[in-house]
Amino acid sequence: MSTVSVREAVDADAAEIARIQRVTWRTAYQGVLSDRALAELDSAVTEARWAEAIGHPGSRIHLAVEGGCTVGFCVAGPAPRDDVADAAGNVPGDADRTGLIATLLVEPRWSRRGHGSRLLAAASAGLRELGAGRGVTWAVESDAATLGFYRRAGWHPDGTVRTLDTGDRRLRELRLTGALDIQLVE
């Protein structure tokens, strides 16, 4: 097996992150997201947004690498209050110590090789360094693969649901929460 690792993204990684998002979303969300939304991933704006995200203070983008190929990424940082509040807008007491896994994607042809677990472990360690005691993330309600991945990591839906308007349809997401003491078994 090739050498595998996780490293933090640098400015030069924006195009590769955009490519992985494009490929992964087209595979995982075909029929969930509109064709228009998926086509927008081809624009130069997507790469520019990732370049901006790499430099965003407080958040980190971790890259999974196998051999010389970047195969996945994870964006993590402090959770905004809107991401930890309940449906009534009440913010829990640990809001300032809650991290957000904003995105975790592994290109489908590289799946089932532990890259997602390595990314989640690295992001969790980074969030702990920032003082977070737990994490939250959002997953599309119909995305059984993502929900199963987080459940295996000990993260579970907490009963909070949000609906996103994609312009063409509505998309329901479940909030999952879990501990940040992820331990990898290699």
GROMACS .gro file of N, CA and C in nm, residues 1-169:
model
  507
    1MET      N    1   0.084  -0.118   0.000
    1MET     CA    2   0.000   0.000   0.000
    1MET      C    3   0.088   0.124   0.000
    2SER      N    4   0.043   0.228  -0.066
    2SER     CA    5   0.115   0.355  -0.071
    2SER      C    6   0.119   0.419   0.066
    3THR      N    7   0.209   0.513   0.080
    3THR     CA    8   0.217   0.592   0.202
    3THR      C    9   0.095   0.682   0.211
    4VAL      N   10   0.033   0.686   0.329
    4VAL     CA   11  -0.083   0.771   0.351
    4VAL      C   12  -0.050   0.870   0.461
    5SER      N   13  -0.109   0.990   0.449
    5SER     CA   14  -0.084   1.093   0.550
    5SER      C   15  -0.195   1.197   0.544
    6VAL      N   16  -0.192   1.285   0.642
    6VAL     CA   17  -0.280   1.401   0.645
    6VAL      C   18  -0.192   1.522   0.670
    7ARG      N   19  -0.216   1.627   0.594
    7ARG     CA   20  -0.141   1.752   0.611
    7ARG      C   21  -0.237   1.869   0.598
    8GLU      N   22  -0.192   1.986   0.642
    8GLU     CA   23  -0.275   2.106   0.627
    8GLU      C   24  -0.261   2.161   0.487
    9ALA      N   25  -0.369   2.217   0.436
    9ALA     CA   26  -0.371   2.274   0.302
    9ALA      C   27  -0.292   2.404   0.297
   10VAL      N   28  -0.234   2.430   0.181
   10VAL     CA   29  -0.168   2.557   0.151
   10VAL      C   30  -0.237   2.617   0.029
   11ASP      N   31  -0.206   2.744   0.001
   11ASP     CA   32  -0.273   2.815  -0.108
   11ASP      C   33  -0.275   2.738  -0.240
   12ALA      N   34  -0.166   2.671  -0.270
   12ALA     CA   35  -0.155   2.598  -0.397
   12ALA      C   36  -0.251   2.478  -0.407
   13ASP      N   37  -0.317   2.441  -0.296
   13ASP     CA   38  -0.407   2.326  -0.296
   13ASP      C   39  -0.551   2.359  -0.337
   14ALA      N   40  -0.583   2.486  -0.357
   14ALA     CA   41  -0.722   2.526  -0.383
   14ALA      C   42  -0.782   2.455  -0.504
   15ALA      N   43  -0.707   2.445  -0.613
   15ALA     CA   44  -0.761   2.381  -0.735
   15ALA      C   45  -0.790   2.234  -0.711
   16GLU      N   46  -0.704   2.166  -0.637
   16GLU     CA   47  -0.725   2.023  -0.611
   16GLU      C   48  -0.844   2.002  -0.517
   17ILE      N   49  -0.861   2.089  -0.419
   17ILE     CA   50  -0.976   2.080  -0.329
   17ILE      C   51  -1.105   2.100  -0.409
   18ALA      N   52  -1.106   2.199  -0.498
   18ALA     CA   53  -1.224   2.224  -0.582
   18ALA      C   54  -1.253   2.102  -0.671
   19ARG      N   55  -1.149   2.041  -0.724
   19ARG     CA   56  -1.168   1.922  -0.809
   19ARG      C   57  -1.230   1.807  -0.729
   20ILE      N   58  -1.178   1.783  -0.608
   20ILE     CA   59  -1.231   1.675  -0.525
   20ILE      C   60  -1.377   1.703  -0.489
   21GLN      N   61  -1.410   1.827  -0.457
   21GLN     CA   62  -1.549   1.861  -0.427
   21GLN      C   63  -1.638   1.832  -0.549
   22ARG      N   64  -1.593   1.875  -0.667
   22ARG     CA   65  -1.671   1.854  -0.789
   22ARG      C   66  -1.698   1.706  -0.813
   23VAL      N   67  -1.592   1.625  -0.811
   23VAL     CA   68  -1.605   1.482  -0.838
   23VAL      C   69  -1.693   1.414  -0.733
   24THR      N   70  -1.670   1.446  -0.608
   24THR     CA   71  -1.742   1.381  -0.499
   24THR      C   72  -1.889   1.420  -0.499
   25TRP      N   73  -1.918   1.548  -0.511
   25TRP     CA   74  -2.057   1.590  -0.512
   25TRP      C   75  -2.133   1.534  -0.632
   26ARG      N   76  -2.068   1.526  -0.746
   26ARG     CA   77  -2.137   1.473  -0.864
   26ARG      C   78  -2.168   1.324  -0.847
   27THR      N   79  -2.087   1.255  -0.771
   27THR     CA   80  -2.113   1.114  -0.744
   27THR      C   81  -2.215   1.098  -0.632
   28ALA      N   82  -2.192   1.165  -0.521
   28ALA     CA   83  -2.274   1.144  -0.401
   28ALA      C   84  -2.408   1.217  -0.404
   29TYR      N   85  -2.415   1.330  -0.472
   29TYR     CA   86  -2.536   1.412  -0.463
   29TYR      C   87  -2.611   1.426  -0.595
   30GLN      N   88  -2.577   1.343  -0.694
   30GLN     CA   89  -2.653   1.341  -0.818
   30GLN      C   90  -2.796   1.304  -0.783
   31GLY      N   91  -2.891   1.384  -0.824
   31GLY     CA   92  -3.031   1.358  -0.791
   31GLY      C   93  -3.073   1.420  -0.659
   32VAL      N   94  -2.978   1.459  -0.576
   32VAL     CA   95  -3.009   1.529  -0.450
   32VAL      C   96  -2.997   1.679  -0.473
   33LEU      N   97  -2.884   1.720  -0.530
   33LEU     CA   98  -2.865   1.859  -0.569
   33LEU      C   99  -2.908   1.874  -0.714
   34SER      N  100  -2.948   1.994  -0.751
   34SER     CA  101  -2.992   2.016  -0.889
   34SER      C  102  -2.872   2.012  -0.984
   35ASP      N  103  -2.901   1.987  -1.111
   35ASP     CA  104  -2.797   1.989  -1.213
   35ASP      C  105  -2.732   2.126  -1.219
   36ARG      N  106  -2.811   2.230  -1.198
   36ARG     CA  107  -2.759   2.367  -1.200
   36ARG      C  108  -2.658   2.388  -1.087
   37ALA      N  109  -2.692   2.341  -0.968
   37ALA     CA  110  -2.601   2.355  -0.854
   37ALA      C  111  -2.471   2.279  -0.878
   38LEU      N  112  -2.480   2.160  -0.933
   38LEU     CA  113  -2.360   2.081  -0.962
   38LEU      C  114  -2.277   2.145  -1.073
   39ALA      N  115  -2.342   2.205  -1.172
   39ALA     CA  116  -2.270   2.271  -1.282
   39ALA      C  117  -2.194   2.393  -1.231
   40GLU      N  118  -2.245   2.461  -1.130
   40GLU     CA  119  -2.178   2.579  -1.074
   40GLU      C  120  -2.042   2.546  -1.014
   41LEU      N  121  -2.019   2.418  -0.981
   41LEU     CA  122  -1.890   2.378  -0.927
   41LEU      C  123  -1.778   2.390  -1.030
   42ASP      N  124  -1.814   2.399  -1.158
   42ASP     CA  125  -1.714   2.413  -1.264
   42ASP      C  126  -1.656   2.553  -1.275
   43SER      N  127  -1.719   2.649  -1.211
   43SER     CA  128  -1.675   2.787  -1.227
   43SER      C  129  -1.545   2.815  -1.152
   44ALA      N  130  -1.474   2.915  -1.199
   44ALA     CA  131  -1.351   2.959  -1.132
   44ALA      C  132  -1.381   3.012  -0.992
   45VAL      N  133  -1.505   3.049  -0.969
   45VAL     CA  134  -1.545   3.100  -0.838
   45VAL      C  135  -1.524   2.993  -0.730
   46THR      N  136  -1.549   2.868  -0.764
   46THR     CA  137  -1.531   2.759  -0.667
   46THR      C  138  -1.387   2.752  -0.619
   47GLU      N  139  -1.293   2.755  -0.711
   47GLU     CA  140  -1.152   2.751  -0.673
   47GLU      C  141  -1.114   2.875  -0.592
   48ALA      N  142  -1.166   2.990  -0.630
   48ALA     CA  143  -1.136   3.114  -0.556
   48ALA      C  144  -1.190   3.107  -0.414
   49ARG      N  145  -1.307   3.048  -0.397
   49ARG     CA  146  -1.364   3.033  -0.262
   49ARG      C  147  -1.277   2.942  -0.176
   50TRP      N  148  -1.223   2.834  -0.237
   50TRP     CA  149  -1.136   2.745  -0.161
   50TRP      C  150  -1.005   2.815  -0.126
   51ALA      N  151  -0.953   2.896  -0.216
   51ALA     CA  152  -0.831   2.972  -0.185
   51ALA      C  153  -0.855   3.064  -0.067
   52GLU      N  154  -0.972   3.127  -0.065
   52GLU     CA  155  -1.009   3.215   0.047
   52GLU      C  156  -1.024   3.135   0.176
   53ALA      N  157  -1.085   3.018   0.166
   53ALA     CA  158  -1.108   2.934   0.285
   53ALA      C  159  -0.975   2.887   0.346
   54ILE      N  160  -0.877   2.858   0.262
   54ILE     CA  161  -0.747   2.812   0.313
   54ILE      C  162  -0.685   2.918   0.404
   55GLY      N  163  -0.705   3.044   0.371
   55GLY     CA  164  -0.648   3.151   0.451
   55GLY      C  165  -0.737   3.203   0.562
   56HIS      N  166  -0.856   3.144   0.579
   56HIS     CA  167  -0.951   3.193   0.679
   56HIS      C  168  -0.897   3.169   0.820
   57PRO      N  169  -0.889   3.274   0.902
   57PRO     CA  170  -0.836   3.256   1.038
   57PRO      C  171  -0.930   3.170   1.123
   58GLY      N  172  -0.871   3.084   1.202
   58GLY     CA  173  -0.948   3.002   1.295
   58GLY      C  174  -0.988   2.867   1.240
   59SER      N  175  -0.997   2.853   1.110
   59SER     CA  176  -1.033   2.722   1.055
   59SER      C  177  -0.910   2.660   0.990
   60ARG      N  178  -0.916   2.528   0.977
   60ARG     CA  179  -0.808   2.453   0.914
   60ARG      C  180  -0.867   2.361   0.809
   61ILE      N  181  -0.794   2.347   0.701
   61ILE     CA  182  -0.832   2.250   0.599
   61ILE      C  183  -0.723   2.144   0.598
   62HIS      N  184  -0.764   2.021   0.628
   62HIS     CA  185  -0.673   1.907   0.631
   62HIS      C  186  -0.690   1.830   0.500
   63LEU      N  187  -0.579   1.784   0.446
   63LEU     CA  188  -0.581   1.706   0.322
   63LEU      C  189  -0.535   1.564   0.348
   64ALA      N  190  -0.607   1.469   0.292
   64ALA     CA  191  -0.565   1.328   0.294
   64ALA      C  192  -0.483   1.304   0.169
   65VAL      N  193  -0.367   1.240   0.187
   65VAL     CA  194  -0.276   1.214   0.076
   65VAL      C  195  -0.242   1.066   0.074
   66GLU      N  196  -0.247   1.007  -0.046
   66GLU     CA  197  -0.201   0.869  -0.063
   66GLU      C  198  -0.102   0.870  -0.177
   67GLY      N  199   0.019   0.822  -0.147
   67GLY     CA  200   0.125   0.834  -0.247
   67GLY      C  201   0.146   0.982  -0.273
   68GLY      N  202   0.140   1.023  -0.395
   68GLY     CA  203   0.152   1.164  -0.429
   68GLY      C  204   0.019   1.231  -0.461
   69CYS      N  205  -0.092   1.161  -0.434
   69CYS     CA  206  -0.224   1.212  -0.472
   69CYS      C  207  -0.301   1.267  -0.353
   70THR      N  208  -0.358   1.384  -0.370
   70THR     CA  209  -0.451   1.437  -0.271
   70THR      C  210  -0.584   1.369  -0.297
   71VAL      N  211  -0.641   1.304  -0.194
   71VAL     CA  212  -0.758   1.219  -0.216
   71VAL      C  213  -0.881   1.263  -0.137
   72GLY      N  214  -0.866   1.359  -0.046
   72GLY     CA  215  -0.979   1.406   0.032
   72GLY      C  216  -0.939   1.526   0.115
   73PHE      N  217  -1.040   1.588   0.175
   73PHE     CA  218  -1.013   1.703   0.260
   73PHE      C  219  -1.121   1.718   0.366
   74CYS      N  220  -1.087   1.792   0.470
   74CYS     CA  221  -1.178   1.819   0.580
   74CYS      C  222  -1.157   1.962   0.627
   75VAL      N  223  -1.265   2.035   0.642
   75VAL     CA  224  -1.261   2.173   0.691
   75VAL      C  225  -1.316   2.172   0.833
   76ALA      N  226  -1.239   2.228   0.927
   76ALA     CA  227  -1.281   2.230   1.067
   76ALA      C  228  -1.242   2.363   1.131
   77GLY      N  229  -1.320   2.403   1.229
   77GLY     CA  230  -1.292   2.525   1.304
   77GLY      C  231  -1.394   2.543   1.414
   78PRO      N  232  -1.388   2.653   1.485
   78PRO     CA  233  -1.487   2.679   1.589
   78PRO      C  234  -1.628   2.683   1.527
   79ALA      N  235  -1.725   2.628   1.598
   79ALA     CA  236  -1.862   2.625   1.545
   79ALA      C  237  -1.930   2.760   1.564
   80PRO      N  238  -1.984   2.816   1.457
   80PRO     CA  239  -2.064   2.939   1.472
   80PRO      C  240  -2.186   2.910   1.560
   81ARG      N  241  -2.234   3.010   1.628
   81ARG     CA  242  -2.348   2.993   1.720
   81ARG      C  243  -2.469   2.932   1.649
   82ASP      N  244  -2.493   2.970   1.525
   82ASP     CA  245  -2.608   2.914   1.451
   82ASP      C  246  -2.597   2.764   1.433
   83ASP      N  247  -2.474   2.712   1.430
   83ASP     CA  248  -2.456   2.568   1.411
   83ASP      C  249  -2.470   2.487   1.538
   84VAL      N  250  -2.469   2.553   1.654
   84VAL     CA  251  -2.484   2.480   1.781
   84VAL      C  252  -2.617   2.509   1.850
   85ALA      N  253  -2.686   2.614   1.807
   85ALA     CA  254  -2.814   2.648   1.869
   85ALA      C  255  -2.920   2.544   1.835
   86ASP      N  256  -3.018   2.531   1.925
   86ASP     CA  257  -3.129   2.440   1.895
   86ASP      C  258  -3.229   2.511   1.803
   87ALA      N  259  -3.335   2.441   1.768
   87ALA     CA  260  -3.433   2.494   1.672
   87ALA      C  261  -3.496   2.625   1.720
   88ALA      N  262  -3.503   2.646   1.851
   88ALA     CA  263  -3.561   2.768   1.906
   88ALA      C  264  -3.458   2.881   1.917
   89GLY      N  265  -3.332   2.852   1.879
   89GLY     CA  266  -3.228   2.954   1.886
   89GLY      C  267  -3.152   2.957   2.017
   90ASN      N  268  -3.181   2.864   2.108
   90ASN     CA  269  -3.110   2.859   2.236
   90ASN      C  270  -2.970   2.803   2.215
   91VAL      N  271  -2.872   2.871   2.273
   91VAL     CA  272  -2.732   2.832   2.257
   91VAL      C  273  -2.689   2.755   2.382
   92PRO      N  274  -2.630   2.635   2.366
   92PRO     CA  275  -2.589   2.557   2.483
   92PRO      C  276  -2.470   2.622   2.555
   93GLY      N  277  -2.451   2.582   2.679
   93GLY     CA  278  -2.343   2.637   2.760
   93GLY      C  279  -2.204   2.610   2.706
   94ASP      N  280  -2.188   2.504   2.626
   94ASP     CA  281  -2.055   2.472   2.574
   94ASP      C  282  -2.033   2.523   2.432
   95ALA      N  283  -2.114   2.619   2.389
   95ALA     CA  284  -2.104   2.670   2.251
   95ALA      C  285  -1.965   2.720   2.217
   96ASP      N  286  -1.899   2.785   2.312
   96ASP     CA  287  -1.765   2.839   2.286
   96ASP      C  288  -1.658   2.730   2.283
   97ARG      N  289  -1.695   2.610   2.321
   97ARG     CA  290  -1.601   2.497   2.321
   97ARG      C  291  -1.649   2.386   2.227
   98THR      N  292  -1.721   2.426   2.124
   98THR     CA  293  -1.772   2.329   2.026
   98THR      C  294  -1.709   2.358   1.890
   99GLY      N  295  -1.656   2.254   1.829
   99GLY     CA  296  -1.596   2.267   1.696
   99GLY      C  297  -1.692   2.222   1.589
  100LEU      N  298  -1.669   2.268   1.468
  100LEU     CA  299  -1.752   2.233   1.353
  100LEU      C  300  -1.668   2.161   1.249
  101ILE      N  301  -1.714   2.045   1.208
  101ILE     CA  302  -1.660   1.980   1.088
  101ILE      C  303  -1.751   2.029   0.976
  102ALA      N  304  -1.703   2.129   0.903
  102ALA     CA  305  -1.787   2.193   0.801
  102ALA      C  306  -1.802   2.107   0.677
  103THR      N  307  -1.697   2.038   0.641
  103THR     CA  308  -1.697   1.952   0.522
  103THR      C  309  -1.593   1.842   0.542
  104LEU      N  310  -1.629   1.722   0.503
  104LEU     CA  311  -1.533   1.611   0.499
  104LEU      C  312  -1.567   1.530   0.375
  105LEU      N  313  -1.478   1.533   0.277
  105LEU     CA  314  -1.502   1.462   0.151
  105LEU      C  315  -1.380   1.380   0.113
  106VAL      N  316  -1.403   1.259   0.068
  106VAL     CA  317  -1.299   1.174   0.011
  106VAL      C  318  -1.347   1.137  -0.129
  107GLU      N  319  -1.260   1.158  -0.226
  107GLU     CA  320  -1.295   1.124  -0.363
  107GLU      C  321  -1.337   0.977  -0.369
  108PRO      N  322  -1.451   0.947  -0.432
  108PRO     CA  323  -1.505   0.810  -0.429
  108PRO      C  324  -1.408   0.699  -0.466
  109ARG      N  325  -1.322   0.720  -0.563
  109ARG     CA  326  -1.230   0.612  -0.603
  109ARG      C  327  -1.126   0.582  -0.496
  110TRP      N  328  -1.113   0.667  -0.394
  110TRP     CA  329  -1.018   0.647  -0.285
  110TRP      C  330  -1.089   0.610  -0.155
  111SER      N  331  -1.217   0.582  -0.162
  111SER     CA  332  -1.292   0.553  -0.039
  111SER      C  333  -1.258   0.414   0.015
  112ARG      N  334  -1.298   0.390   0.137
  112ARG     CA  335  -1.279   0.262   0.205
  112ARG      C  336  -1.131   0.228   0.229
  113ARG      N  337  -1.049   0.334   0.241
  113ARG     CA  338  -0.907   0.313   0.267
  113ARG      C  339  -0.863   0.383   0.396
  114GLY      N  340  -0.960   0.431   0.474
  114GLY     CA  341  -0.929   0.495   0.601
  114GLY      C  342  -0.902   0.645   0.594
  115HIS      N  343  -0.914   0.703   0.474
  115HIS     CA  344  -0.884   0.846   0.461
  115HIS      C  345  -0.983   0.933   0.539
  116GLY      N  346  -1.109   0.899   0.536
  116GLY     CA  347  -1.209   0.977   0.611
  116GLY      C  348  -1.181   0.973   0.760
  117SER      N  349  -1.146   0.856   0.811
  117SER     CA  350  -1.114   0.842   0.953
  117SER      C  351  -0.990   0.922   0.991
  118ARG      N  352  -0.889   0.917   0.905
  118ARG     CA  353  -0.767   0.995   0.933
  118ARG      C  354  -0.798   1.144   0.931
  119LEU      N  355  -0.879   1.188   0.835
  119LEU     CA  356  -0.916   1.329   0.828
  119LEU      C  357  -0.994   1.372   0.953
  120LEU      N  358  -1.092   1.290   0.994
  120LEU     CA  359  -1.171   1.324   1.112
  120LEU      C  360  -1.084   1.327   1.237
  121ALA      N  361  -0.990   1.233   1.248
  121ALA     CA  362  -0.901   1.230   1.365
  121ALA      C  363  -0.811   1.354   1.367
  122ALA      N  364  -0.756   1.392   1.252
  122ALA     CA  365  -0.669   1.511   1.246
  122ALA      C  366  -0.748   1.637   1.276
  123ALA      N  367  -0.868   1.648   1.220
  123ALA     CA  368  -0.951   1.766   1.245
  123ALA      C  369  -0.992   1.772   1.392
  124SER      N  370  -1.025   1.658   1.450
  124SER     CA  371  -1.063   1.653   1.591
  124SER      C  372  -0.947   1.696   1.681
  125ALA      N  373  -0.826   1.650   1.648
  125ALA     CA  374  -0.708   1.690   1.726
  125ALA      C  375  -0.687   1.841   1.715
  126GLY      N  376  -0.704   1.896   1.597
  126GLY     CA  377  -0.691   2.040   1.578
  126GLY      C  378  -0.795   2.118   1.656
  127LEU      N  379  -0.916   2.067   1.659
  127LEU     CA  380  -1.023   2.134   1.736
  127LEU      C  381  -0.994   2.127   1.886
  128ARG      N  382  -0.942   2.014   1.932
  128ARG     CA  383  -0.903   2.004   2.074
  128ARG      C  384  -0.795   2.106   2.108
  129GLU      N  385  -0.701   2.125   2.017
  129GLU     CA  386  -0.596   2.226   2.039
  129GLU      C  387  -0.655   2.366   2.053
  130LEU      N  388  -0.768   2.391   1.987
  130LEU     CA  389  -0.836   2.520   1.997
  130LEU      C  390  -0.925   2.529   2.121
  131GLY      N  391  -0.930   2.420   2.199
  131GLY     CA  392  -1.010   2.421   2.323
  131GLY      C  393  -1.147   2.361   2.311
  132ALA      N  394  -1.180   2.300   2.197
  132ALA     CA  395  -1.312   2.240   2.179
  132ALA      C  396  -1.320   2.107   2.255
  133GLY      N  397  -1.437   2.081   2.311
  133GLY     CA  398  -1.460   1.958   2.384
  133GLY      C  399  -1.549   1.861   2.309
  134ARG      N  400  -1.624   1.912   2.212
  134ARG     CA  401  -1.709   1.826   2.129
  134ARG      C  402  -1.719   1.888   1.991
  135GLY      N  403  -1.771   1.809   1.898
  135GLY     CA  404  -1.786   1.858   1.762
  135GLY      C  405  -1.927   1.841   1.711
  136VAL      N  406  -1.960   1.918   1.610
  136VAL     CA  407  -2.087   1.904   1.539
  136VAL      C  408  -2.057   1.905   1.390
  137THR      N  409  -2.148   1.847   1.316
  137THR     CA  410  -2.144   1.852   1.170
  137THR      C  411  -2.287   1.838   1.120
  138TRP      N  412  -2.307   1.865   0.994
  138TRP     CA  413  -2.437   1.851   0.930
  138TRP      C  414  -2.424   1.749   0.818
  139ALA      N  415  -2.523   1.663   0.803
  139ALA     CA  416  -2.523   1.563   0.695
  139ALA      C  417  -2.661   1.559   0.631
  140VAL      N  418  -2.661   1.546   0.500
  140VAL     CA  419  -2.786   1.534   0.426
  140VAL      C  420  -2.860   1.411   0.479
  141GLU      N  421  -2.986   1.429   0.510
  141GLU     CA  422  -3.067   1.324   0.571
  141GLU      C  423  -3.069   1.195   0.489
  142SER      N  424  -3.062   1.206   0.357
  142SER     CA  425  -3.067   1.087   0.271
  142SER      C  426  -2.929   1.029   0.241
  143ASP      N  427  -2.822   1.086   0.297
  143ASP     CA  428  -2.685   1.040   0.269
  143ASP      C  429  -2.645   0.933   0.369
  144ALA      N  430  -2.686   0.810   0.340
  144ALA     CA  431  -2.662   0.699   0.432
  144ALA      C  432  -2.514   0.674   0.455
  145ALA      N  433  -2.431   0.692   0.353
  145ALA     CA  434  -2.287   0.667   0.368
  145ALA      C  435  -2.225   0.764   0.469
  146THR      N  436  -2.256   0.892   0.459
  146THR     CA  437  -2.201   0.991   0.552
  146THR      C  438  -2.255   0.969   0.692
  147LEU      N  439  -2.384   0.945   0.704
  147LEU     CA  440  -2.443   0.920   0.836
  147LEU      C  441  -2.379   0.797   0.901
  148GLY      N  442  -2.359   0.692   0.823
  148GLY     CA  443  -2.297   0.570   0.875
  148GLY      C  444  -2.153   0.595   0.918
  149PHE      N  445  -2.079   0.673   0.840
  149PHE     CA  446  -1.940   0.705   0.874
  149PHE      C  447  -1.934   0.773   1.011
  150TYR      N  448  -2.015   0.875   1.030
  150TYR     CA  449  -2.012   0.948   1.158
  150TYR      C  450  -2.062   0.861   1.273
  151ARG      N  451  -2.162   0.779   1.247
  151ARG     CA  452  -2.210   0.691   1.355
  151ARG      C  453  -2.099   0.595   1.399
  152ARG      N  454  -2.024   0.542   1.304
  152ARG     CA  455  -1.913   0.453   1.340
  152ARG      C  456  -1.806   0.526   1.420
  153ALA      N  457  -1.795   0.657   1.403
  153ALA     CA  458  -1.700   0.738   1.479
  153ALA      C  459  -1.756   0.780   1.615
  154GLY      N  460  -1.881   0.740   1.642
  154GLY     CA  461  -1.942   0.774   1.770
  154GLY      C  462  -2.022   0.904   1.769
  155TRP      N  463  -2.046   0.960   1.651
  155TRP     CA  464  -2.125   1.083   1.640
  155TRP      C  465  -2.267   1.043   1.599
  156HIS      N  466  -2.365   1.112   1.659
  156HIS     CA  467  -2.505   1.075   1.635
  156HIS      C  468  -2.591   1.199   1.618
  157PRO      N  469  -2.704   1.184   1.546
  157PRO     CA  470  -2.798   1.296   1.534
  157PRO      C  471  -2.846   1.339   1.673
  158ASP      N  472  -2.856   1.470   1.692
  158ASP     CA  473  -2.901   1.522   1.821
  158ASP      C  474  -3.044   1.573   1.817
  159GLY      N  475  -3.114   1.548   1.707
  159GLY     CA  476  -3.254   1.588   1.696
  159GLY      C  477  -3.275   1.722   1.624
  160THR      N  478  -3.168   1.793   1.593
  160THR     CA  479  -3.180   1.921   1.523
  160THR      C  480  -3.173   1.898   1.373
  161VAL      N  481  -3.265   1.957   1.302
  161VAL     CA  482  -3.274   1.945   1.156
  161VAL      C  483  -3.278   2.085   1.097
  162ARG      N  484  -3.215   2.102   0.984
  162ARG     CA  485  -3.228   2.229   0.912
  162ARG      C  486  -3.262   2.197   0.767
  163THR      N  487  -3.327   2.292   0.704
  163THR     CA  488  -3.364   2.277   0.564
  163THR      C  489  -3.294   2.385   0.485
  164LEU      N  490  -3.218   2.342   0.385
  164LEU     CA  491  -3.147   2.436   0.298
  164LEU      C  492  -3.223   2.450   0.168
  165ASP      N  493  -3.234   2.573   0.121
  165ASP     CA  494  -3.297   2.599  -0.008
  165ASP      C  495  -3.187   2.610  -0.112
  166THR      N  496  -3.179   2.514  -0.202
  166THR     CA  497  -3.074   2.513  -0.303
  166THR      C  498  -3.111   2.594  -0.426
  167GLY      N  499  -3.228   2.655  -0.424
  167GLY     CA  500  -3.275   2.730  -0.540
  167GLY      C  501  -3.370   2.648  -0.625
  168ASP      N  502  -3.344   2.518  -0.636
  168ASP     CA  503  -3.429   2.429  -0.715
  168ASP      C  504  -3.510   2.335  -0.628
  169ARG      N  505  -3.460   2.310  -0.509
  169ARG     CA  506  -3.529   2.219  -0.418
  169ARG      C  507  -3.481   2.244  -0.277
   0.00000   0.00000   0.00000
